[in-house]
Every structure is written in structure tokens, then in C-alpha cells.
Amino acid sequence: MCAVTATADPAAAEVRAPSAFTIEDPRIKESSGLAASRLHPGVYWTHNDSGDGAHVYAVDSRTGRTVATLTLNGVDARDAEAVSLGPDGHLYLGDIGDNLGARSEVWVHRLPEPKRLKDAIVTATRYTVRYEDGPRDAESLVVHPRSGRAYIISKKRSGKGALYESPAVLSASGVNTFKRVADINVWATDGAFSPDGTRLVVRSYFEARAYRWRDGRPSEIGWPAVPLQRQGESVTFTLDGRTLMYGSEGARSRVVPVALTADLLPGSAAKRNLKPGQADAGTSS
């Protein structure tokens, strides 16, 4: 994986305010990750964690129904915990769950986001991942929408959680060592970059923290609101970057929007709030 020119701003395709929806598919009982589709506005990619096999589901937020199921050919998923979209138009599925902190290696699977929504068996590229300081309990994989670099956020089982950075280019033939680059003081169950790459949000079961992303490093700027959910497991930004969508585990789980304001808004979304002639100081990042 290498730096890829970012796709055109998808915000123009998002024409309605997001609303809550229920995931109706009875197969999706442990929705553990969430990513807003760029090719299909209003569609969200999700997956179960352990026990479901290697499947990624496209759910239409207008109806809550599954409109496509992607099955990863030849992949035996162990504990899939997160899904993210890269700037290369690919989905990244993180088989990174490790409750006991005992897995010597975890995996990230890369597969193309399909142009047509239909059930399909797909071939994914597998990346083997190790952490520089040994096994970690982690549920959050985020891919930066500009640089294409991948990051994993560990839970703070003792002390602080941490942000681990991938090599600049992921190798499908060797081991990819992720290096600890920042503390993340959240019991992280998921995270997401804003579409413009200027914000990182990390959630836990009951709270979330927002970070300004600059020069490849986060700095904390606030605490976005988090809805009360059965088991809060996932978060993603809407395509325009103005709203967080929070998901939960459980049968017929709800995905709930929370609008962002003030400094929590990504740079591009904050600029769209300005009136003609108004200075944009402080909204560029």
C-alpha cells in the first residue's frame, strides 16, 4: 500500500441529513466495524467479529437491509474487529482482535470496494502484522484517506492505549511491523478518520475523543457526544465529515448519528460553514 491521490470530494453526493437506522439482517449479530461507502452514498459496510467467517456486508441506511455480501475467498477470519476505506478505493478488514493479548501476528485484508452492489466472492490481499512491542489487544483499524497509511489503536488494558503506525508501504510477502507513535487514552472499540484526513475520532463503549491530525500525529481537541448503546463497537464519519455514525453489537442493532460542531468539525466541513468574505483562520486543519 502506498500513497494514492485522494478521490474527488464525495460530500456533494450526500444530499440528505443522516438519520438513525436499524441493521435488519439477522446474520449481523455482532456488528463490530463501520465504514461509509464512497461509491454508494447512504450505504455502510459492516461485519461481525468472531464466529461468522470472512464476510463484509453492505447495509443501506434508508432501509436497514443488506444490499451486498462480500465473501473473502480462502480466508478463515479469526476475530475481525474493524473495517476502513483507503484512498485507493479498497476496503481494509482488520482481523486484529486479541482479547488475551496472545496472538503473535494479526492480519489486515485488502479488497476492492465494488462498483456494483451484489453478492460476490472476492480475492483479498492479506498483510501480516506484528507490533514492535509484542501482542496487543486491539479493535480499531483506520486507514488515512490521503496518505493511505494504516494505523491500529490498542485498548488501554493497563496504562494508556496507543496508536501504532504501519510501514509506508505494506508488504504482502513479509511481516509488517507497526510502531507505537502516540498514546490514545481511550478504551478503544473503534476509530475513524474524517474524509479530509484532518480529524481522528476514537470511541469506547461510553465515550469518544476527537484529535486534530497534523503531520501524521494526533493532538486531542475534544470529546464528541456518544449515544447510549447496548455495546458500542463502531464509528465512522458521514461522507461530508459533519456527522459521526455510531454502531453497536446485538441483533437488530441501531446506527445512530451525532452531528459535530465547532472545532470538532473537520477542516473542510468547517470551511463550508463560513459566510462569503468571512475569515477562515483556524478552520484549515
XYZ file of C-alpha atoms in Angstrom:
285
model
C 0.000 0.000 0.000
C 1.376 3.386 -0.913
C 0.258 6.995 -1.016
C -2.524 7.438 -3.560
C -4.084 10.590 -4.903
C -7.299 11.158 -2.974
C -10.603 10.665 -4.727
C -12.860 13.623 -5.514
C -14.705 15.103 -2.555
C -17.736 12.808 -2.087
C -19.639 15.290 0.075
C -21.568 16.604 -2.902
C -23.081 13.155 -3.361
C -24.533 13.171 0.135
C -27.771 15.119 -0.314
C -29.716 14.393 2.834
C -29.082 14.682 6.533
C -28.196 11.283 8.021
C -30.733 9.547 10.215
C -30.596 6.564 12.540
C -31.277 3.142 11.110
C -31.586 -0.453 12.267
C -29.472 -3.243 10.774
C -32.190 -5.713 9.793
C -30.082 -8.648 8.576
C -30.393 -11.492 11.143
C -26.885 -12.665 10.219
C -25.379 -9.448 11.576
C -25.499 -10.031 15.323
C -22.106 -8.620 16.309
C -21.546 -5.588 14.080
C -18.027 -4.633 15.073
C -16.853 -2.154 12.433
C -18.447 0.509 10.249
C -17.326 2.407 7.146
C -19.311 4.787 4.948
C -19.198 3.744 1.301
C -17.733 6.329 -1.060
C -19.118 4.757 -4.214
C -22.634 4.239 -2.851
C -23.790 7.181 -0.677
C -26.066 6.077 2.140
C -24.529 2.580 2.252
C -22.380 1.431 5.183
C -20.001 -1.518 5.272
C -20.003 -3.667 8.402
C -19.058 -7.142 9.578
C -19.372 -9.464 12.548
C -16.408 -10.229 14.745
C -15.556 -13.851 15.631
C -17.704 -16.775 14.559
C -19.090 -15.524 11.228
C -16.380 -16.279 8.707
C -14.874 -13.778 6.302
C -17.857 -11.678 5.252
C -18.370 -7.956 4.770
C -21.912 -6.617 4.439
C -23.193 -3.520 2.644
C -26.205 -2.098 4.521
C -28.497 0.527 3.002
C -29.208 3.138 5.673
C -32.518 4.031 4.035
C -33.985 0.594 4.695
C -31.533 -1.130 7.062
C -31.337 -4.024 4.624
C -28.218 -5.760 3.363
C -27.725 -4.999 -0.335
C -24.484 -6.959 -0.858
C -22.429 -9.593 0.927
C -18.759 -9.943 0.074
C -17.130 -13.243 0.996
C -13.337 -13.290 1.136
C -12.124 -16.296 -0.823
C -9.937 -18.703 1.149
C -9.858 -16.533 4.284
C -10.504 -18.017 7.709
C -11.347 -14.957 9.788
C -10.385 -15.343 13.440
C -11.573 -12.127 15.100
C -12.433 -9.333 12.659
C -12.838 -6.097 14.582
C -12.666 -3.152 12.176
C -13.195 -2.008 8.603
C -11.847 1.109 6.920
C -11.704 2.604 3.429
C -8.422 3.699 1.908
C -7.851 6.376 -0.739
C -7.168 3.619 -3.241
C -10.845 2.592 -3.308
C -10.235 -0.547 -1.250
C -11.768 -1.806 1.963
C -9.390 -2.864 4.723
C -10.718 -5.528 7.092
C -8.777 -5.819 10.328
C -8.608 -9.340 11.766
C -6.887 -7.860 14.811
C -8.939 -8.961 17.828
C -6.817 -10.396 20.631
C -8.620 -10.330 23.980
C -5.870 -12.301 25.692
C -3.002 -10.377 24.105
C -1.538 -13.642 22.868
C -1.571 -13.518 19.049
C 1.964 -13.336 17.716
C 0.593 -11.866 14.496
C -2.675 -10.420 13.229
C -3.894 -9.729 9.715
C -5.283 -6.961 7.562
C -7.186 -7.965 4.423
C -7.481 -5.546 1.479
C -10.299 -5.891 -1.054
C -11.778 -3.540 -3.665
C -14.995 -1.710 -2.908
C -17.289 -2.981 -5.683
C -18.792 -0.591 -8.217
C -21.970 -2.682 -8.272
C -23.676 -3.858 -5.099
C -24.273 -7.585 -5.373
C -23.242 -10.728 -3.524
C -19.773 -11.808 -4.578
C -16.792 -13.947 -3.654
C -13.709 -11.743 -3.762
C -9.976 -12.283 -3.555
C -8.295 -10.186 -0.888
C -4.663 -9.323 -0.288
C -3.505 -10.379 3.183
C -0.975 -8.380 5.182
C 0.658 -9.982 8.196
C 1.064 -7.553 11.098
C 3.167 -7.587 14.244
C 3.605 -4.851 16.838
C 7.077 -3.661 17.706
C 6.421 -4.193 21.439
C 4.591 -7.516 21.325
C 0.942 -8.643 21.082
C -1.779 -6.066 21.748
C -5.495 -6.217 22.454
C -6.920 -4.036 19.669
C -10.242 -3.458 17.898
C -9.543 -0.346 15.823
C -8.009 -0.156 12.347
C -8.010 3.176 10.476
C -6.554 4.000 7.059
C -5.721 7.630 6.377
C -7.784 8.910 3.425
C -4.901 10.953 1.983
C -1.673 9.078 2.666
C -3.145 5.577 2.636
C -1.148 4.698 5.742
C -2.757 2.206 8.139
C -2.966 2.582 11.923
C -4.115 0.259 14.705
C -5.274 1.573 18.090
C -4.781 -0.714 21.062
C -7.044 -0.779 24.103
C -5.753 0.667 27.356
C -5.878 -2.561 29.314
C -3.150 -1.205 31.583
C -1.920 2.358 31.470
C -2.674 4.009 28.119
C -3.765 2.665 24.805
C -1.605 3.502 21.815
C -1.630 4.364 18.147
C 0.504 2.035 16.026
C 1.662 3.090 12.565
C 2.220 0.816 9.584
C 5.237 0.960 7.301
C 4.855 3.490 4.481
C 4.190 0.588 2.107
C 2.529 -2.614 3.268
C 4.114 -5.848 2.107
C 2.009 -8.872 1.176
C 5.034 -11.174 1.260
C 6.658 -10.319 4.581
C 5.799 -9.198 8.103
C 4.672 -5.603 8.589
C 5.862 -4.180 11.903
C 3.569 -1.494 13.302
C 5.386 1.044 15.503
C 3.944 2.828 18.522
C 3.781 6.549 17.705
C 1.302 8.120 20.167
C -0.723 7.495 23.313
C -4.512 7.203 22.930
C -6.158 7.399 26.329
C -9.370 5.574 25.357
C -10.608 2.006 25.827
C -10.832 1.950 22.051
C -13.508 -0.174 20.372
C -13.229 1.631 17.025
C -11.870 4.708 15.305
C -12.282 6.676 12.091
C -10.567 9.374 10.081
C -12.641 12.211 8.665
C -12.913 12.134 4.852
C -10.439 15.028 4.531
C -7.986 13.412 6.939
C -7.846 16.333 9.411
C -9.644 14.601 12.281
C -9.366 11.248 14.023
C -12.167 10.071 16.320
C -11.709 7.124 18.689
C -14.652 5.687 20.609
C -15.137 3.353 23.548
C -18.344 1.860 24.906
C -19.409 5.106 26.575
C -17.152 7.929 25.354
C -15.255 9.255 22.372
C -12.329 11.586 21.824
C -11.510 13.690 18.808
C -7.996 14.509 17.654
C -6.616 17.008 15.186
C -4.442 15.122 12.708
C -1.373 17.011 11.566
C 1.917 15.732 10.146
C 0.934 12.158 10.873
C 0.267 12.648 14.586
C -2.861 13.249 16.713
C -3.495 16.004 19.258
C -6.630 15.819 21.395
C -9.209 18.589 20.848
C -12.450 17.424 22.458
C -14.997 14.818 23.426
C -17.786 14.188 20.899
C -21.131 13.076 22.296
C -21.798 9.326 22.289
C -25.291 7.778 22.296
C -26.249 5.160 24.863
C -25.996 1.782 23.117
C -26.150 -1.874 24.078
C -22.487 -2.440 23.276
C -20.930 0.481 21.447
C -18.474 -1.033 18.996
C -18.129 1.095 15.871
C -17.913 4.611 14.463
C -17.472 6.263 11.074
C -17.845 9.715 9.561
C -20.520 10.544 7.017
C -19.196 11.458 3.588
C -19.381 15.192 4.247
C -17.484 14.847 7.538
C -20.162 16.674 9.525
C -21.642 13.717 11.422
C -20.449 10.641 13.280
C -22.374 7.401 12.844
C -22.148 5.159 15.917
C -22.897 1.432 15.747
C -23.453 -1.319 18.299
C -23.356 -5.068 18.600
C -26.540 -7.089 19.043
C -29.354 -8.349 16.835
C -31.170 -5.527 15.001
C -28.656 -3.030 16.334
C -29.120 0.689 15.763
C -26.701 3.019 13.984
C -27.107 6.500 15.433
C -25.907 9.859 14.030
C -24.342 12.602 16.157
C -23.634 15.945 14.484
C -20.265 17.612 15.019
C -19.833 21.295 15.779
C -17.135 23.925 16.317
C -13.561 22.619 16.443
C -14.689 19.003 16.234
C -15.680 19.601 12.604
C -13.037 18.529 10.090
C -11.278 21.365 8.290
C -13.183 21.026 5.024
C -16.577 20.840 6.760
C -15.788 23.868 8.926
C -14.890 25.906 5.844
C -18.289 25.162 4.303
C -19.876 26.834 7.351
C -18.248 30.185 6.565
C -20.203 33.041 5.028
C -18.803 34.796 1.936
C -15.931 37.051 2.944
C -15.602 35.561 6.445
C -12.052 34.768 7.540
C -11.217 31.081 7.707
C -8.421 31.292 10.266
C -8.357 28.220 12.430
C -10.549 26.110 10.145
C -7.938 24.795 7.773
C -6.906 21.846 9.898
